[in-house]
Each structure stands twice: as C-alpha cells, then as structure tokens.
Amino acid sequence: MSRFGVQCEDLHSLVQTIDSLDVQINSIYTHFAGGIMDREGNQAQLDRFLDCSEDYVARTIPRHAAASTGCFQQIGTDLDYIRPGGSMYGLCVANDLPSTKMFQDLGFKPAMSLVAQPTFYKLLPAGRRIGYDGLYTTKEPEWIANIACGWSDGYRRKLSLGVGAVKNNRTGQLCPIVGRVSMDFCTIKLPQKPHPNETYSLITDDFAEKTSCASMARNLDAATDELTSTFSTRLPRVYTSKNKIVDILHAVDYCN
C-alpha cells in the first residue's frame, strides 16, 4: 500500500538494519490493498509477500497478512495470525452491493444500532418551514418529531432532506429526515402521532436500505466502520445480550 514498511526488494536491508540495532522482530506482515471483489490482486500481493519473507521462516519470525478482507477471501489465513477487524462487529469491509450481499449471505450481522426516542413532537399545518434555511416545507398537516442526535453526535449532516431515514421499531415504517440535520437534533416526518415510549432506529443492525451502516456508507461514499467510529462520547453505550440490556455506559464511565 506504500504507506508504512518497505517494498519487497528492500525487506532484507531493513531486517539487517534492525538486527544491527539489536531490536527484536516480533512479526512480518502485509496488509491487502484490494477489496472483497479483488481476490486476484490480493492473491498476487500475498504471493510477493510470501516470496520475499521466506528467508525468515527459519528464524521462526511469525508472518501474517489476513485482516477482514483476507479472512473473507481465505487468503493468507494459513499463516501464523489473522487480523479480523470490522468483521468482528458484523461490518462489511466494503459498501458496494455485491460485497455487502456476499457478506450478508455468510451470516454476518452488524453488532451496533443507534436507537432514540422523540424528545418533542407536534402536528404542524401545511406551509410550515422546518429547520435551518427552511429547506423543507410541510405540504399538509404533518406530524414532525425531534430526535436528539445531530452532527455533533456523529450523525452525518449529509443525511438531511430525505437522504436519511429512521425506522419505527414498533411498526417497521421508515420515517424520512426532513430539514437539515443540525448540531444536536434531526427532525423526522411521522405518518401519525407517535405512541408512548415508541423508539426509532437511526442505524439498524442489518443490511437494510436507508438505515443500515452499509447503505448509509454507499449513500455518503464512506466506509462502513468510518460511520460507526465517529459517534461522540455523549451518546450512552447500551450493551445487550439475547435481546436484554446487560449494561449501560455513559461518557463519564467509559472515558475515565
């Protein structure tokens, strides 16, 4: 990938330098540049890596290559270690539809969802402008709800104006984002007055269009794990097992 390390032809010289400094070499590795659909390119990279590092097998220096993509493709998984990353959390390493479909068919399921309740809702008349710059105008009497999650929490501003949607966890209905996603809130259009204690998923733990990490990443030209790693510390982390809450960590708990 030409980021760190050295090219194959320079490996021997690097090892000699490290040995001269009496520094222990714990392992030698490569990281595949290609995605899930580039098996041929990753195999060629692995072949070059195995060839240039073969001399160090006799020194029992471990070698490894397979991160999530290699594990998925079963390339380099027979070396000393594997390095599954986002796949441990059910995140596909790519956001394109063919890769996501293959990932889903293998039985992976995202571990994370983002769930909230409306903090305020009202029935607005037709012609009411909503949010910064008033970019959405109600066309008829509409139920509009505020969700206390905005771009300062990590929910992308580019999901404004119907690009994003949230899922009603009771009915399964999708509710579009109307107006702009602001710093602390987003506004959603509801089909009817919400039920008490109704919850909505801004991110669903599946591969659904509009609400899953994979779909949002496609729409935003982002990486799936980029989306899940940018949520701020003020959002509590709720841990579940077998559909039961087992722990809740607030920022004061996991930042200390």
mmCIF file of C-alpha atoms in Angstrom:
data_model
loop_
_atom_site.group_PDB
_atom_site.id
_atom_site.type_symbol
_atom_site.label_atom_id
_atom_site.label_comp_id
_atom_site.label_asym_id
_atom_site.label_seq_id
_atom_site.Cartn_x
_atom_site.Cartn_y
_atom_site.Cartn_z
ATOM 1 C CA MET A 1 0.000 0.000 0.000
ATOM 2 C CA SER A 2 3.105 2.220 0.069
ATOM 3 C CA ARG A 3 2.168 3.763 3.416
ATOM 4 C CA PHE A 4 4.470 2.185 6.015
ATOM 5 C CA GLY A 5 7.087 -0.534 5.866
ATOM 6 C CA VAL A 6 9.127 -1.266 2.768
ATOM 7 C CA GLN A 7 8.785 -2.778 -0.666
ATOM 8 C CA CYS A 8 9.743 -6.419 -1.104
ATOM 9 C CA GLU A 9 13.131 -5.630 -2.597
ATOM 10 C CA ASP A 10 14.065 -3.575 0.485
ATOM 11 C CA LEU A 11 12.991 -6.068 3.164
ATOM 12 C CA HIS A 12 16.389 -7.784 3.505
ATOM 13 C CA SER A 13 18.180 -4.460 4.011
ATOM 14 C CA LEU A 14 15.631 -3.380 6.635
ATOM 15 C CA VAL A 15 15.997 -6.622 8.588
ATOM 16 C CA GLN A 16 19.803 -6.267 8.525
ATOM 17 C CA THR A 17 19.477 -2.733 9.936
ATOM 18 C CA ILE A 18 17.080 -3.869 12.673
ATOM 19 C CA ASP A 19 19.392 -6.758 13.574
ATOM 20 C CA SER A 20 22.364 -4.412 13.802
ATOM 21 C CA LEU A 21 20.449 -2.339 16.353
ATOM 22 C CA ASP A 22 19.714 -5.465 18.386
ATOM 23 C CA VAL A 23 15.968 -4.881 18.076
ATOM 24 C CA GLN A 24 13.683 -7.913 18.274
ATOM 25 C CA ILE A 25 11.436 -8.573 15.282
ATOM 26 C CA ASN A 26 8.083 -9.851 16.544
ATOM 27 C CA SER A 27 6.493 -10.457 13.144
ATOM 28 C CA ILE A 28 6.494 -9.531 9.469
ATOM 29 C CA TYR A 29 3.227 -8.697 7.796
ATOM 30 C CA THR A 30 1.460 -7.162 4.835
ATOM 31 C CA HIS A 31 -1.969 -5.538 4.557
ATOM 32 C CA PHE A 32 -4.062 -6.206 1.464
ATOM 33 C CA ALA A 33 -4.784 -3.161 -0.677
ATOM 34 C CA GLY A 34 -7.674 -4.715 -2.595
ATOM 35 C CA GLY A 35 -11.288 -5.041 -1.508
ATOM 36 C CA ILE A 36 -13.536 -8.085 -1.309
ATOM 37 C CA MET A 37 -14.045 -8.195 -5.070
ATOM 38 C CA ASP A 38 -10.296 -8.009 -5.839
ATOM 39 C CA ARG A 39 -9.276 -11.552 -4.923
ATOM 40 C CA GLU A 40 -6.800 -11.785 -7.786
ATOM 41 C CA GLY A 41 -4.952 -8.628 -6.745
ATOM 42 C CA ASN A 42 -4.783 -9.688 -3.103
ATOM 43 C CA GLN A 43 -3.534 -13.150 -4.039
ATOM 44 C CA ALA A 44 -0.769 -11.608 -6.148
ATOM 45 C CA GLN A 45 0.206 -9.370 -3.225
ATOM 46 C CA LEU A 46 0.281 -12.361 -0.876
ATOM 47 C CA ASP A 47 2.473 -14.326 -3.306
ATOM 48 C CA ARG A 48 5.005 -11.475 -3.402
ATOM 49 C CA PHE A 49 4.954 -11.206 0.391
ATOM 50 C CA LEU A 50 5.490 -14.937 0.909
ATOM 51 C CA ASP A 51 8.341 -14.987 -1.568
ATOM 52 C CA CYS A 52 10.243 -12.031 -0.078
ATOM 53 C CA SER A 53 9.742 -13.165 3.539
ATOM 54 C CA GLU A 54 10.521 -16.859 3.042
ATOM 55 C CA ASP A 55 14.107 -16.477 4.264
ATOM 56 C CA TYR A 56 12.860 -15.532 7.727
ATOM 57 C CA VAL A 57 10.736 -18.618 8.314
ATOM 58 C CA ALA A 58 13.860 -20.418 9.556
ATOM 59 C CA ARG A 59 14.232 -17.696 12.186
ATOM 60 C CA THR A 60 10.678 -18.517 13.361
ATOM 61 C CA ILE A 61 9.584 -14.925 12.815
ATOM 62 C CA PRO A 62 5.765 -15.075 12.558
ATOM 63 C CA ARG A 63 4.134 -13.839 9.365
ATOM 64 C CA HIS A 64 0.588 -12.604 8.873
ATOM 65 C CA ALA A 65 -1.482 -10.993 6.131
ATOM 66 C CA ALA A 66 -5.208 -11.612 6.508
ATOM 67 C CA ALA A 67 -7.302 -8.832 8.012
ATOM 68 C CA SER A 68 -11.094 -8.919 7.498
ATOM 69 C CA THR A 69 -10.811 -8.986 3.700
ATOM 70 C CA GLY A 70 -8.236 -11.799 3.708
ATOM 71 C CA CYS A 71 -10.341 -13.811 6.171
ATOM 72 C CA PHE A 72 -13.369 -13.332 3.939
ATOM 73 C CA GLN A 73 -11.421 -14.399 0.833
ATOM 74 C CA GLN A 74 -9.487 -17.115 2.736
ATOM 75 C CA ILE A 75 -6.211 -15.631 1.512
ATOM 76 C CA GLY A 76 -3.336 -15.726 3.972
ATOM 77 C CA THR A 77 -5.409 -17.359 6.694
ATOM 78 C CA ASP A 78 -2.968 -20.278 6.939
ATOM 79 C CA LEU A 79 -0.141 -18.057 8.241
ATOM 80 C CA ASP A 80 0.680 -17.524 11.911
ATOM 81 C CA TYR A 81 -2.003 -14.937 12.735
ATOM 82 C CA ILE A 82 -5.167 -13.408 11.342
ATOM 83 C CA ARG A 83 -6.363 -9.843 11.999
ATOM 84 C CA PRO A 84 -10.155 -9.619 11.694
ATOM 85 C CA GLY A 85 -11.228 -6.050 12.367
ATOM 86 C CA GLY A 86 -14.630 -4.613 11.494
ATOM 87 C CA SER A 87 -15.945 -8.065 10.589
ATOM 88 C CA MET A 88 -15.824 -8.968 14.294
ATOM 89 C CA TYR A 89 -18.618 -6.415 14.688
ATOM 90 C CA GLY A 90 -20.532 -7.579 11.633
ATOM 91 C CA LEU A 91 -19.359 -4.695 9.465
ATOM 92 C CA CYS A 92 -18.668 -5.397 5.808
ATOM 93 C CA VAL A 93 -15.275 -4.085 4.744
ATOM 94 C CA ALA A 94 -16.841 -2.626 1.578
ATOM 95 C CA ASN A 95 -20.074 -0.753 0.965
ATOM 96 C CA ASP A 96 -20.915 -1.811 -2.608
ATOM 97 C CA LEU A 97 -23.950 -4.026 -3.108
ATOM 98 C CA PRO A 98 -22.160 -7.186 -4.397
ATOM 99 C CA SER A 99 -19.704 -7.192 -1.469
ATOM 100 C CA THR A 100 -22.443 -6.489 1.069
ATOM 101 C CA LYS A 101 -24.615 -9.262 -0.368
ATOM 102 C CA MET A 102 -21.765 -11.787 -0.133
ATOM 103 C CA PHE A 103 -21.039 -10.674 3.422
ATOM 104 C CA GLN A 104 -24.689 -10.963 4.440
ATOM 105 C CA ASP A 105 -25.052 -14.395 2.827
ATOM 106 C CA LEU A 106 -22.248 -15.676 5.057
ATOM 107 C CA GLY A 107 -24.401 -14.887 8.083
ATOM 108 C CA PHE A 108 -22.720 -11.746 9.380
ATOM 109 C CA LYS A 109 -24.902 -9.341 11.360
ATOM 110 C CA PRO A 110 -23.900 -5.839 12.499
ATOM 111 C CA ALA A 111 -23.473 -5.592 16.260
ATOM 112 C CA MET A 112 -24.370 -1.907 16.542
ATOM 113 C CA SER A 113 -27.599 0.015 16.210
ATOM 114 C CA LEU A 114 -28.429 3.601 17.134
ATOM 115 C CA VAL A 115 -31.785 3.934 18.885
ATOM 116 C CA ALA A 116 -33.596 7.008 20.190
ATOM 117 C CA GLN A 117 -36.985 8.308 21.293
ATOM 118 C CA PRO A 118 -38.536 11.579 20.135
ATOM 119 C CA THR A 119 -37.851 14.371 22.613
ATOM 120 C CA PHE A 120 -40.608 16.553 21.175
ATOM 121 C CA TYR A 121 -43.275 16.258 18.503
ATOM 122 C CA LYS A 122 -46.096 18.380 17.138
ATOM 123 C CA LEU A 123 -48.695 18.486 14.382
ATOM 124 C CA LEU A 124 -47.719 21.267 12.009
ATOM 125 C CA PRO A 125 -50.030 22.872 9.443
ATOM 126 C CA ALA A 126 -49.300 22.930 5.733
ATOM 127 C CA GLY A 127 -46.790 25.539 4.646
ATOM 128 C CA ARG A 128 -44.576 25.422 7.747
ATOM 129 C CA ARG A 129 -40.835 25.585 7.015
ATOM 130 C CA ILE A 130 -38.617 23.313 9.106
ATOM 131 C CA GLY A 131 -35.026 23.587 10.267
ATOM 132 C CA TYR A 132 -32.098 25.769 9.249
ATOM 133 C CA ASP A 133 -32.631 27.575 5.930
ATOM 134 C CA GLY A 134 -36.219 26.250 5.871
ATOM 135 C CA LEU A 135 -35.367 23.732 3.178
ATOM 136 C CA TYR A 136 -38.385 21.526 3.913
ATOM 137 C CA THR A 137 -41.956 22.820 3.842
ATOM 138 C CA THR A 138 -44.911 20.785 5.053
ATOM 139 C CA LYS A 139 -47.358 20.047 2.243
ATOM 140 C CA GLU A 140 -50.285 19.234 4.516
ATOM 141 C CA PRO A 141 -50.803 18.833 8.272
ATOM 142 C CA GLU A 142 -47.810 16.684 9.261
ATOM 143 C CA TRP A 143 -46.533 15.107 12.471
ATOM 144 C CA ILE A 144 -42.933 16.218 12.950
ATOM 145 C CA ALA A 145 -40.694 14.825 15.711
ATOM 146 C CA ASN A 146 -37.302 15.843 17.058
ATOM 147 C CA ILE A 147 -34.657 13.177 17.660
ATOM 148 C CA ALA A 148 -31.864 14.291 19.985
ATOM 149 C CA CYS A 149 -28.998 13.223 17.743
ATOM 150 C CA GLY A 150 -27.180 15.520 15.368
ATOM 151 C CA TRP A 151 -23.885 16.035 13.603
ATOM 152 C CA SER A 152 -22.055 16.765 16.867
ATOM 153 C CA ASP A 153 -23.009 13.228 17.926
ATOM 154 C CA GLY A 154 -21.693 11.786 14.656
ATOM 155 C CA TYR A 155 -24.948 11.586 12.680
ATOM 156 C CA ARG A 156 -23.974 12.994 9.308
ATOM 157 C CA ARG A 157 -25.343 16.306 8.077
ATOM 158 C CA LYS A 158 -25.434 14.886 4.560
ATOM 159 C CA LEU A 159 -28.330 12.666 5.665
ATOM 160 C CA SER A 160 -30.547 15.779 5.635
ATOM 161 C CA LEU A 161 -33.502 16.359 3.320
ATOM 162 C CA GLY A 162 -34.633 12.771 2.854
ATOM 163 C CA VAL A 163 -31.221 11.256 2.142
ATOM 164 C CA GLY A 164 -31.509 9.548 5.525
ATOM 165 C CA ALA A 165 -34.430 7.949 7.305
ATOM 166 C CA VAL A 166 -35.136 6.345 10.658
ATOM 167 C CA LYS A 167 -37.067 3.158 11.346
ATOM 168 C CA ASN A 168 -40.038 2.946 13.700
ATOM 169 C CA ASN A 169 -39.150 -0.096 15.792
ATOM 170 C CA ARG A 170 -42.789 -0.866 16.553
ATOM 171 C CA THR A 171 -44.229 -0.701 13.039
ATOM 172 C CA GLY A 172 -41.148 -1.074 10.848
ATOM 173 C CA GLN A 173 -42.106 2.067 8.930
ATOM 174 C CA LEU A 174 -39.382 4.337 7.576
ATOM 175 C CA CYS A 175 -39.660 7.999 8.537
ATOM 176 C CA PRO A 176 -37.684 10.441 6.367
ATOM 177 C CA ILE A 177 -35.321 13.062 7.729
ATOM 178 C CA VAL A 178 -36.887 16.428 6.875
ATOM 179 C CA GLY A 179 -34.987 19.678 7.028
ATOM 180 C CA ARG A 180 -31.312 19.793 7.932
ATOM 181 C CA VAL A 181 -29.577 17.597 10.458
ATOM 182 C CA SER A 182 -28.385 20.164 12.991
ATOM 183 C CA MET A 183 -25.783 20.063 15.747
ATOM 184 C CA ASP A 184 -27.971 18.389 18.371
ATOM 185 C CA PHE A 185 -31.116 17.260 16.554
ATOM 186 C CA CYS A 186 -32.628 15.829 13.438
ATOM 187 C CA THR A 187 -36.307 16.173 12.523
ATOM 188 C CA ILE A 188 -38.358 13.347 11.097
ATOM 189 C CA LYS A 189 -41.756 13.170 9.441
ATOM 190 C CA LEU A 190 -44.110 10.678 11.104
ATOM 191 C CA PRO A 191 -47.125 9.045 9.430
ATOM 192 C CA GLN A 192 -49.167 9.591 12.583
ATOM 193 C CA LYS A 193 -48.896 10.725 16.193
ATOM 194 C CA PRO A 194 -46.252 8.580 17.906
ATOM 195 C CA HIS A 195 -47.223 6.019 20.527
ATOM 196 C CA PRO A 196 -45.913 6.449 24.074
ATOM 197 C CA ASN A 197 -42.407 5.042 24.562
ATOM 198 C CA GLU A 198 -42.027 4.393 20.835
ATOM 199 C CA THR A 199 -38.394 4.061 19.714
ATOM 200 C CA TYR A 200 -36.742 4.746 16.394
ATOM 201 C CA SER A 201 -33.522 3.359 14.911
ATOM 202 C CA LEU A 202 -31.258 5.854 13.213
ATOM 203 C CA ILE A 203 -28.946 2.929 12.397
ATOM 204 C CA THR A 204 -30.332 -0.597 12.169
ATOM 205 C CA ASP A 205 -28.335 -3.748 12.926
ATOM 206 C CA ASP A 206 -28.951 -5.258 9.488
ATOM 207 C CA PHE A 207 -28.223 -4.543 5.826
ATOM 208 C CA ALA A 208 -31.445 -2.656 5.037
ATOM 209 C CA GLU A 209 -31.604 0.206 2.574
ATOM 210 C CA LYS A 210 -31.533 3.704 4.066
ATOM 211 C CA THR A 211 -30.943 2.709 7.698
ATOM 212 C CA SER A 212 -28.068 0.214 7.763
ATOM 213 C CA CYS A 213 -24.420 1.225 8.007
ATOM 214 C CA ALA A 214 -23.693 -0.394 4.650
ATOM 215 C CA SER A 215 -26.470 1.522 2.894
ATOM 216 C CA MET A 216 -25.590 4.815 4.580
ATOM 217 C CA ALA A 217 -21.937 4.321 3.640
ATOM 218 C CA ARG A 218 -22.940 3.810 -0.005
ATOM 219 C CA ASN A 219 -25.079 6.950 0.002
ATOM 220 C CA LEU A 220 -22.356 9.022 1.667
ATOM 221 C CA ASP A 221 -19.366 7.494 -0.179
ATOM 222 C CA ALA A 222 -17.933 6.488 3.194
ATOM 223 C CA ALA A 223 -16.526 3.353 4.806
ATOM 224 C CA THR A 224 -18.888 1.357 6.997
ATOM 225 C CA ASP A 225 -16.574 1.387 10.012
ATOM 226 C CA GLU A 226 -15.984 5.108 9.446
ATOM 227 C CA LEU A 227 -19.642 5.711 10.287
ATOM 228 C CA THR A 228 -19.644 3.631 13.467
ATOM 229 C CA SER A 229 -16.392 5.073 14.801
ATOM 230 C CA THR A 230 -17.353 8.749 14.719
ATOM 231 C CA PHE A 231 -20.154 8.819 17.292
ATOM 232 C CA SER A 232 -19.378 11.099 20.192
ATOM 233 C CA THR A 233 -18.886 10.179 23.815
ATOM 234 C CA ARG A 234 -22.080 11.878 24.944
ATOM 235 C CA LEU A 235 -24.129 9.055 23.466
ATOM 236 C CA PRO A 236 -24.577 6.293 26.069
ATOM 237 C CA ARG A 237 -23.439 2.807 25.045
ATOM 238 C CA VAL A 238 -26.101 0.176 25.736
ATOM 239 C CA TYR A 239 -24.938 -3.442 25.726
ATOM 240 C CA THR A 240 -27.444 -6.214 25.096
ATOM 241 C CA SER A 241 -27.372 -9.995 25.140
ATOM 242 C CA LYS A 242 -30.243 -12.147 23.889
ATOM 243 C CA ASN A 243 -32.381 -9.019 23.489
ATOM 244 C CA LYS A 244 -31.879 -7.980 27.110
ATOM 245 C CA ILE A 245 -29.946 -4.949 28.344
ATOM 246 C CA VAL A 246 -26.951 -6.097 30.371
ATOM 247 C CA ASP A 247 -25.095 -2.806 30.829
ATOM 248 C CA ILE A 248 -25.326 0.911 30.092
ATOM 249 C CA LEU A 249 -22.207 3.061 29.991
ATOM 250 C CA HIS A 250 -22.369 6.831 29.967
ATOM 251 C CA ALA A 251 -19.481 9.047 28.883
ATOM 252 C CA VAL A 252 -18.335 9.553 32.444
ATOM 253 C CA ASP A 253 -17.986 5.763 32.770
ATOM 254 C CA TYR A 254 -16.051 4.854 29.626
ATOM 255 C CA CYS A 255 -13.925 7.998 29.315
ATOM 256 C CA ASN A 256 -12.286 7.665 32.733
#
